[in-house]
Amino acid sequence: MDMFSIENLNNLWNQFFWAEENVSTWIIFKWFFGTVMLANTALLFKDRFLFYDCHVGLGIRNKRDPHTVPPWARFCLWDYLPDTKASTTLIFSAWIASLFAFLLGAGGWMPILIIVACETSRIHRNIMCNHAGDTYARLIWWCMLAAYALNPMANVGGLSYYQEYGNMGIDATWNPWPLRMIMILWISCYTNAAIHKLKGAMWRNGTASFYPLYCNGFRRWPVPLFLLSPIFVKIGTWGAIVMEASAPLALVPSLRPYIVGGIAAMHMVFEYCLNLQLFGVIMLAGCIAWISPDFAHSVLELII
């Protein structure tokens, strides 16, 4: 039982969150995640009035009064601006500009604060235009904001770091607690998804994957007919639950490549089969956080 002693658990905690490692995984994760979110926001920009305008679209005002449900206030930038199309364009323009600044590594934590405000506001403006990947991404931005505010190495790989040190910092080391927060978030998302799926009768009886594959409105590209056979429908349904429930095993180094690789493969299949906007790509970005620092460093040496 020594492995469960307070001293051993404390050592494991410190080793997981605070043991210094090369910063390359963080750099690649930031670049990939930021690029995906920029693409996601650019796609939304095209239909910004349809999704977020109150007069010609699906947007709602969030200022609460006794006749609104729910009765608590929800932060929304639109509520502090005139209710016009120009306000929607202004918010999206600031959002995209902040994403560019984040990718360039300019401005420190300020662009991330603007991104968090925009992400939170647009979900409160139209909750229907939201999927699990959006919620996951918003929580990652909160982790990013904490990292940039509290960890001086978080801006490594950007212009600000280059101006100060004369290099991109790929050989630097850091305390990787921000990356570990994102890893824990990744695990919690899949674990909760598996738990909630098990509450559904169609997931338990193995038929849930039939409906999105069969309905044209959900399909991105045609799927082979054999995937709609009962045996493959059950494999797809129960396989998704098994993969999501196995996410905590990614904490075991020897199992990590198989767990993370399997979940990444699952999302690539989803991206082919299902029209879920950029849900799969956003979740794939979370898998980047598990890349080993040595491998990430070797990739950056080829690029920089």
mmCIF file of C-alpha atoms in Angstrom:
data_model
loop_
_atom_site.group_PDB
_atom_site.id
_atom_site.type_symbol
_atom_site.label_atom_id
_atom_site.label_comp_id
_atom_site.label_asym_id
_atom_site.label_seq_id
_atom_site.Cartn_x
_atom_site.Cartn_y
_atom_site.Cartn_z
ATOM 1 C CA MET A 1 0.000 0.000 0.000
ATOM 2 C CA ASP A 2 3.046 2.256 -0.095
ATOM 3 C CA MET A 3 2.053 3.412 -3.568
ATOM 4 C CA PHE A 4 -1.056 5.053 -2.028
ATOM 5 C CA SER A 5 0.828 6.732 0.801
ATOM 6 C CA ILE A 6 0.581 10.503 1.132
ATOM 7 C CA GLU A 7 4.256 10.860 0.349
ATOM 8 C CA ASN A 8 4.065 8.786 -2.812
ATOM 9 C CA LEU A 9 0.899 10.493 -4.023
ATOM 10 C CA ASN A 10 2.552 13.861 -3.390
ATOM 11 C CA ASN A 11 5.570 12.786 -5.444
ATOM 12 C CA LEU A 12 3.326 11.627 -8.286
ATOM 13 C CA TRP A 13 1.417 14.915 -8.197
ATOM 14 C CA ASN A 14 4.609 16.977 -8.308
ATOM 15 C CA GLN A 15 6.099 14.836 -11.041
ATOM 16 C CA PHE A 16 2.970 15.101 -13.194
ATOM 17 C CA PHE A 17 2.345 18.835 -12.824
ATOM 18 C CA TRP A 18 5.698 20.366 -11.934
ATOM 19 C CA ALA A 19 8.568 18.215 -13.260
ATOM 20 C CA GLU A 20 10.338 20.332 -15.879
ATOM 21 C CA GLU A 21 10.251 19.199 -19.489
ATOM 22 C CA ASN A 22 10.945 20.627 -22.921
ATOM 23 C CA VAL A 23 8.378 23.204 -24.014
ATOM 24 C CA SER A 24 7.980 21.963 -27.610
ATOM 25 C CA THR A 25 4.689 20.109 -27.023
ATOM 26 C CA TRP A 26 3.134 23.320 -25.722
ATOM 27 C CA ILE A 27 4.312 25.261 -28.777
ATOM 28 C CA ILE A 28 2.870 22.748 -31.249
ATOM 29 C CA PHE A 29 -0.364 22.509 -29.285
ATOM 30 C CA LYS A 30 -0.792 26.302 -29.294
ATOM 31 C CA TRP A 31 -0.138 26.576 -33.002
ATOM 32 C CA PHE A 32 -2.454 23.717 -33.960
ATOM 33 C CA PHE A 33 -5.270 24.673 -31.599
ATOM 34 C CA GLY A 34 -5.071 28.356 -32.495
ATOM 35 C CA THR A 35 -5.160 27.571 -36.232
ATOM 36 C CA VAL A 36 -8.194 25.323 -35.814
ATOM 37 C CA MET A 37 -10.025 27.976 -33.792
ATOM 38 C CA LEU A 38 -9.156 30.651 -36.364
ATOM 39 C CA ALA A 39 -10.630 28.435 -39.102
ATOM 40 C CA ASN A 40 -13.720 27.778 -36.971
ATOM 41 C CA THR A 41 -14.267 31.504 -36.359
ATOM 42 C CA ALA A 42 -13.701 32.364 -40.018
ATOM 43 C CA LEU A 43 -16.397 29.856 -40.995
ATOM 44 C CA LEU A 44 -18.787 31.380 -38.458
ATOM 45 C CA PHE A 45 -18.008 34.894 -39.743
ATOM 46 C CA LYS A 46 -19.622 34.064 -43.080
ATOM 47 C CA ASP A 47 -22.957 33.262 -41.382
ATOM 48 C CA ARG A 48 -22.630 35.610 -38.427
ATOM 49 C CA PHE A 49 -25.957 37.361 -39.044
ATOM 50 C CA LEU A 50 -27.878 34.119 -39.488
ATOM 51 C CA PHE A 51 -26.578 32.670 -36.230
ATOM 52 C CA TYR A 52 -26.202 35.735 -34.006
ATOM 53 C CA ASP A 53 -28.443 38.576 -35.198
ATOM 54 C CA CYS A 54 -31.695 39.047 -33.253
ATOM 55 C CA HIS A 55 -33.672 40.550 -36.139
ATOM 56 C CA VAL A 56 -32.786 38.430 -39.185
ATOM 57 C CA GLY A 57 -31.191 35.466 -37.434
ATOM 58 C CA LEU A 58 -31.309 33.151 -34.437
ATOM 59 C CA GLY A 59 -29.622 35.362 -31.832
ATOM 60 C CA ILE A 60 -31.280 36.184 -28.516
ATOM 61 C CA ARG A 61 -30.813 39.054 -26.087
ATOM 62 C CA ASN A 62 -29.463 37.987 -22.719
ATOM 63 C CA LYS A 63 -30.515 40.922 -20.555
ATOM 64 C CA ARG A 64 -32.614 39.275 -17.877
ATOM 65 C CA ASP A 65 -36.027 40.354 -16.638
ATOM 66 C CA PRO A 66 -38.712 38.525 -14.577
ATOM 67 C CA HIS A 67 -40.164 36.986 -17.751
ATOM 68 C CA THR A 68 -36.970 35.375 -19.044
ATOM 69 C CA VAL A 69 -35.721 31.852 -18.405
ATOM 70 C CA PRO A 70 -33.242 31.151 -16.906
ATOM 71 C CA PRO A 71 -33.378 34.068 -14.466
ATOM 72 C CA TRP A 72 -29.615 34.465 -13.905
ATOM 73 C CA ALA A 73 -27.446 36.805 -15.934
ATOM 74 C CA ARG A 74 -25.128 35.408 -18.606
ATOM 75 C CA PHE A 75 -22.218 37.449 -19.893
ATOM 76 C CA CYS A 76 -22.685 38.453 -23.520
ATOM 77 C CA LEU A 77 -20.806 41.220 -25.326
ATOM 78 C CA TRP A 78 -23.809 41.897 -27.558
ATOM 79 C CA ASP A 79 -25.748 43.158 -24.518
ATOM 80 C CA TYR A 80 -23.289 46.012 -24.075
ATOM 81 C CA LEU A 81 -23.423 47.158 -27.706
ATOM 82 C CA PRO A 82 -26.170 48.547 -29.952
ATOM 83 C CA ASP A 83 -28.378 45.759 -31.303
ATOM 84 C CA THR A 84 -27.177 46.138 -34.896
ATOM 85 C CA LYS A 85 -25.388 44.109 -37.542
ATOM 86 C CA ALA A 86 -22.376 46.374 -37.118
ATOM 87 C CA SER A 87 -22.005 45.176 -33.503
ATOM 88 C CA THR A 88 -21.940 41.557 -34.659
ATOM 89 C CA THR A 89 -19.310 42.379 -37.263
ATOM 90 C CA LEU A 90 -17.272 44.290 -34.676
ATOM 91 C CA ILE A 91 -17.276 41.377 -32.211
ATOM 92 C CA PHE A 92 -16.260 38.863 -34.861
ATOM 93 C CA SER A 93 -13.563 41.168 -36.219
ATOM 94 C CA ALA A 94 -12.085 41.628 -32.740
ATOM 95 C CA TRP A 95 -12.301 37.866 -32.233
ATOM 96 C CA ILE A 96 -10.430 37.067 -35.452
ATOM 97 C CA ALA A 97 -7.829 39.785 -34.822
ATOM 98 C CA SER A 98 -7.207 38.371 -31.332
ATOM 99 C CA LEU A 99 -6.756 34.871 -32.752
ATOM 100 C CA PHE A 100 -4.152 36.215 -35.182
ATOM 101 C CA ALA A 101 -2.395 37.992 -32.301
ATOM 102 C CA PHE A 102 -2.431 34.778 -30.259
ATOM 103 C CA LEU A 103 -0.933 32.760 -33.102
ATOM 104 C CA LEU A 104 1.768 35.388 -33.603
ATOM 105 C CA GLY A 105 2.515 35.416 -29.876
ATOM 106 C CA ALA A 106 1.810 39.127 -29.522
ATOM 107 C CA GLY A 107 -0.014 40.869 -26.707
ATOM 108 C CA GLY A 108 0.477 38.292 -23.958
ATOM 109 C CA TRP A 109 -2.750 37.357 -22.171
ATOM 110 C CA MET A 110 -4.859 40.214 -23.573
ATOM 111 C CA PRO A 111 -5.809 38.522 -26.907
ATOM 112 C CA ILE A 112 -6.801 35.391 -24.984
ATOM 113 C CA LEU A 113 -9.033 37.422 -22.672
ATOM 114 C CA ILE A 114 -10.805 38.865 -25.726
ATOM 115 C CA ILE A 115 -11.132 35.386 -27.235
ATOM 116 C CA VAL A 116 -12.644 34.029 -23.999
ATOM 117 C CA ALA A 117 -15.118 36.926 -23.930
ATOM 118 C CA CYS A 118 -16.129 36.327 -27.561
ATOM 119 C CA GLU A 119 -16.394 32.544 -27.169
ATOM 120 C CA THR A 120 -18.540 32.896 -24.062
ATOM 121 C CA SER A 121 -20.718 35.584 -25.627
ATOM 122 C CA ARG A 122 -21.463 33.764 -28.845
ATOM 123 C CA ILE A 123 -22.610 30.634 -27.007
ATOM 124 C CA HIS A 124 -24.891 32.722 -24.788
ATOM 125 C CA ARG A 125 -26.117 34.595 -27.857
ATOM 126 C CA ASN A 126 -27.203 31.379 -29.603
ATOM 127 C CA ILE A 127 -26.975 28.172 -27.575
ATOM 128 C CA MET A 128 -28.360 26.198 -30.537
ATOM 129 C CA CYS A 129 -25.243 26.925 -32.591
ATOM 130 C CA ASN A 130 -23.005 25.017 -30.218
ATOM 131 C CA HIS A 131 -21.563 21.517 -29.974
ATOM 132 C CA ALA A 132 -19.397 19.691 -27.461
ATOM 133 C CA GLY A 133 -16.240 20.775 -29.261
ATOM 134 C CA ASP A 134 -17.180 24.422 -28.729
ATOM 135 C CA THR A 135 -17.557 23.855 -24.991
ATOM 136 C CA TYR A 136 -14.266 21.954 -24.880
ATOM 137 C CA ALA A 137 -12.506 24.739 -26.799
ATOM 138 C CA ARG A 138 -13.884 27.410 -24.478
ATOM 139 C CA LEU A 139 -12.546 25.541 -21.450
ATOM 140 C CA ILE A 140 -9.157 25.196 -23.136
ATOM 141 C CA TRP A 141 -9.090 28.965 -23.623
ATOM 142 C CA TRP A 142 -9.609 29.383 -19.873
ATOM 143 C CA CYS A 143 -6.605 27.094 -19.317
ATOM 144 C CA MET A 144 -4.649 29.198 -21.809
ATOM 145 C CA LEU A 145 -5.614 32.395 -20.010
ATOM 146 C CA ALA A 146 -4.426 30.967 -16.682
ATOM 147 C CA ALA A 147 -1.175 29.845 -18.299
ATOM 148 C CA TYR A 148 -0.397 33.223 -19.858
ATOM 149 C CA ALA A 149 -1.304 35.064 -16.675
ATOM 150 C CA LEU A 150 0.669 32.830 -14.292
ATOM 151 C CA ASN A 151 3.407 31.046 -16.252
ATOM 152 C CA PRO A 152 6.099 33.306 -17.775
ATOM 153 C CA MET A 153 7.037 30.599 -20.299
ATOM 154 C CA ALA A 154 3.542 30.280 -21.773
ATOM 155 C CA ASN A 155 4.313 32.779 -24.566
ATOM 156 C CA VAL A 156 7.259 30.731 -25.836
ATOM 157 C CA GLY A 157 7.257 30.239 -29.599
ATOM 158 C CA GLY A 158 5.830 33.686 -30.338
ATOM 159 C CA LEU A 159 6.980 37.133 -31.401
ATOM 160 C CA SER A 160 7.165 38.522 -27.874
ATOM 161 C CA TYR A 161 9.444 35.695 -26.781
ATOM 162 C CA TYR A 162 11.580 36.068 -29.912
ATOM 163 C CA GLN A 163 11.977 39.815 -29.392
ATOM 164 C CA GLU A 164 13.119 39.265 -25.816
ATOM 165 C CA TYR A 165 15.413 36.254 -26.249
ATOM 166 C CA GLY A 166 16.320 36.228 -29.965
ATOM 167 C CA ASN A 167 14.968 32.718 -30.582
ATOM 168 C CA MET A 168 11.686 30.805 -30.542
ATOM 169 C CA GLY A 169 12.585 28.932 -27.350
ATOM 170 C CA ILE A 170 12.222 25.365 -28.607
ATOM 171 C CA ASP A 171 15.151 24.269 -26.413
ATOM 172 C CA ALA A 172 13.713 25.832 -23.258
ATOM 173 C CA THR A 173 12.214 23.890 -20.360
ATOM 174 C CA TRP A 174 9.225 24.764 -18.187
ATOM 175 C CA ASN A 175 6.810 23.532 -15.532
ATOM 176 C CA PRO A 176 4.081 22.010 -17.730
ATOM 177 C CA TRP A 177 1.071 22.464 -15.430
ATOM 178 C CA PRO A 178 -0.931 24.342 -18.126
ATOM 179 C CA LEU A 179 -0.509 21.405 -20.492
ATOM 180 C CA ARG A 180 -1.459 18.996 -17.704
ATOM 181 C CA MET A 181 -4.646 20.981 -17.058
ATOM 182 C CA ILE A 182 -5.579 20.503 -20.712
ATOM 183 C CA MET A 183 -4.795 16.785 -20.451
ATOM 184 C CA ILE A 184 -7.067 16.422 -17.418
ATOM 185 C CA LEU A 185 -9.770 18.374 -19.248
ATOM 186 C CA TRP A 186 -9.391 16.018 -22.228
ATOM 187 C CA ILE A 187 -9.848 12.995 -19.958
ATOM 188 C CA SER A 188 -12.854 14.485 -18.174
ATOM 189 C CA CYS A 189 -14.604 15.286 -21.481
ATOM 190 C CA TYR A 190 -14.382 11.719 -22.758
ATOM 191 C CA THR A 191 -15.174 10.140 -19.406
ATOM 192 C CA ASN A 192 -18.305 12.277 -19.050
ATOM 193 C CA ALA A 193 -19.275 11.543 -22.648
ATOM 194 C CA ALA A 194 -19.075 7.800 -21.983
ATOM 195 C CA ILE A 195 -21.122 8.115 -18.779
ATOM 196 C CA HIS A 196 -23.861 10.102 -20.510
ATOM 197 C CA LYS A 197 -23.938 7.728 -23.491
ATOM 198 C CA LEU A 198 -24.535 4.798 -21.151
ATOM 199 C CA LYS A 199 -27.678 6.555 -19.924
ATOM 200 C CA GLY A 200 -29.192 6.376 -23.413
ATOM 201 C CA ALA A 201 -31.144 3.287 -24.458
ATOM 202 C CA MET A 202 -29.944 3.460 -28.086
ATOM 203 C CA TRP A 203 -26.331 3.577 -26.949
ATOM 204 C CA ARG A 204 -26.825 0.604 -24.639
ATOM 205 C CA ASN A 205 -28.596 -1.509 -27.282
ATOM 206 C CA GLY A 206 -25.967 -0.630 -29.903
ATOM 207 C CA THR A 207 -28.117 1.255 -32.450
ATOM 208 C CA ALA A 208 -27.128 4.895 -31.832
ATOM 209 C CA SER A 209 -24.552 5.128 -34.619
ATOM 210 C CA PHE A 210 -27.087 4.002 -37.253
ATOM 211 C CA TYR A 211 -29.068 7.235 -37.257
ATOM 212 C CA PRO A 212 -26.337 9.784 -38.054
ATOM 213 C CA LEU A 213 -24.858 7.424 -40.658
ATOM 214 C CA TYR A 214 -28.228 6.804 -42.311
ATOM 215 C CA CYS A 215 -29.611 10.369 -42.322
ATOM 216 C CA ASN A 216 -28.273 12.500 -45.173
ATOM 217 C CA GLY A 217 -28.455 15.626 -43.010
ATOM 218 C CA PHE A 218 -25.760 14.250 -40.709
ATOM 219 C CA ARG A 219 -23.497 12.666 -43.299
ATOM 220 C CA ARG A 220 -20.531 14.533 -44.748
ATOM 221 C CA TRP A 221 -19.666 11.973 -47.420
ATOM 222 C CA PRO A 222 -21.348 8.689 -48.385
ATOM 223 C CA VAL A 223 -20.347 5.695 -46.289
ATOM 224 C CA PRO A 224 -20.006 2.097 -47.525
ATOM 225 C CA LEU A 225 -23.273 0.197 -47.149
ATOM 226 C CA PHE A 226 -21.668 -2.481 -45.007
ATOM 227 C CA LEU A 227 -21.188 0.120 -42.248
ATOM 228 C CA LEU A 228 -24.978 0.237 -41.933
ATOM 229 C CA SER A 229 -25.237 -3.500 -41.273
ATOM 230 C CA PRO A 230 -26.305 -4.415 -37.708
ATOM 231 C CA ILE A 231 -22.913 -5.831 -36.699
ATOM 232 C CA PHE A 232 -20.958 -2.746 -37.783
ATOM 233 C CA VAL A 233 -23.532 -0.415 -36.262
ATOM 234 C CA LYS A 234 -23.050 -2.157 -32.925
ATOM 235 C CA ILE A 235 -19.265 -2.066 -33.301
ATOM 236 C CA GLY A 236 -19.380 1.668 -34.040
ATOM 237 C CA THR A 237 -21.765 2.412 -31.171
ATOM 238 C CA TRP A 238 -20.123 0.343 -28.452
ATOM 239 C CA GLY A 239 -16.641 1.040 -29.813
ATOM 240 C CA ALA A 240 -17.162 4.778 -29.299
ATOM 241 C CA ILE A 241 -18.195 4.176 -25.682
ATOM 242 C CA VAL A 242 -15.206 1.919 -25.032
ATOM 243 C CA MET A 243 -12.756 4.400 -26.549
ATOM 244 C CA GLU A 244 -14.173 7.316 -24.554
ATOM 245 C CA ALA A 245 -14.295 5.357 -21.317
ATOM 246 C CA SER A 246 -10.653 4.329 -21.768
ATOM 247 C CA ALA A 247 -9.435 7.953 -21.850
ATOM 248 C CA PRO A 248 -8.143 7.923 -18.217
ATOM 249 C CA LEU A 249 -5.720 5.147 -19.228
ATOM 250 C CA ALA A 250 -3.817 7.762 -21.243
ATOM 251 C CA LEU A 251 -2.211 8.711 -17.918
ATOM 252 C CA VAL A 252 -0.320 5.404 -18.090
ATOM 253 C CA PRO A 253 2.740 6.135 -20.271
ATOM 254 C CA SER A 254 2.911 2.637 -21.780
ATOM 255 C CA LEU A 255 -0.755 2.786 -22.848
ATOM 256 C CA ARG A 256 -0.782 6.418 -23.942
ATOM 257 C CA PRO A 257 0.070 5.937 -27.649
ATOM 258 C CA TYR A 258 -2.706 3.363 -28.048
ATOM 259 C CA ILE A 259 -5.394 5.292 -26.166
ATOM 260 C CA VAL A 260 -4.681 8.703 -27.674
ATOM 261 C CA GLY A 261 -4.032 7.195 -31.110
ATOM 262 C CA GLY A 262 -7.291 5.244 -30.969
ATOM 263 C CA ILE A 263 -9.321 8.300 -29.995
ATOM 264 C CA ALA A 264 -7.602 10.373 -32.707
ATOM 265 C CA ALA A 265 -8.455 7.666 -35.275
ATOM 266 C CA MET A 266 -12.055 7.664 -34.032
ATOM 267 C CA HIS A 267 -12.329 11.412 -34.658
ATOM 268 C CA MET A 268 -10.809 11.098 -38.115
ATOM 269 C CA VAL A 269 -13.514 8.558 -38.946
ATOM 270 C CA PHE A 270 -16.104 10.968 -37.549
ATOM 271 C CA GLU A 271 -14.702 13.753 -39.717
ATOM 272 C CA TYR A 272 -15.179 11.613 -42.817
ATOM 273 C CA CYS A 273 -18.614 10.250 -41.946
ATOM 274 C CA LEU A 274 -20.367 13.009 -40.024
ATOM 275 C CA ASN A 275 -21.038 16.667 -40.767
ATOM 276 C CA LEU A 276 -20.279 18.116 -37.317
ATOM 277 C CA GLN A 277 -18.650 21.390 -38.378
ATOM 278 C CA LEU A 278 -15.105 21.302 -36.941
ATOM 279 C CA PHE A 279 -15.983 19.217 -33.884
ATOM 280 C CA GLY A 280 -13.608 16.396 -34.785
ATOM 281 C CA VAL A 281 -10.702 18.702 -35.610
ATOM 282 C CA ILE A 282 -11.150 20.607 -32.325
ATOM 283 C CA MET A 283 -11.055 17.327 -30.395
ATOM 284 C CA LEU A 284 -8.011 16.215 -32.404
ATOM 285 C CA ALA A 285 -6.278 19.377 -31.214
ATOM 286 C CA GLY A 286 -6.660 18.066 -27.671
ATOM 287 C CA CYS A 287 -4.776 14.920 -28.674
ATOM 288 C CA ILE A 288 -1.757 17.080 -29.579
ATOM 289 C CA ALA A 289 -1.290 17.828 -25.872
ATOM 290 C CA TRP A 290 -0.230 14.190 -25.333
ATOM 291 C CA ILE A 291 2.663 14.237 -27.823
ATOM 292 C CA SER A 292 5.959 13.545 -26.080
ATOM 293 C CA PRO A 293 8.280 16.554 -25.672
ATOM 294 C CA ASP A 294 11.126 14.736 -27.437
ATOM 295 C CA PHE A 295 9.022 13.997 -30.517
ATOM 296 C CA ALA A 296 7.592 17.531 -30.541
ATOM 297 C CA HIS A 297 11.104 18.971 -30.285
ATOM 298 C CA SER A 298 12.295 16.899 -33.233
ATOM 299 C CA VAL A 299 9.354 18.176 -35.308
ATOM 300 C CA LEU A 300 10.089 21.804 -34.429
ATOM 301 C CA GLU A 301 13.760 21.350 -35.317
ATOM 302 C CA LEU A 302 12.635 20.407 -38.834
ATOM 303 C CA ILE A 303 10.368 23.455 -39.079
ATOM 304 C CA ILE A 304 12.377 26.201 -37.384
#
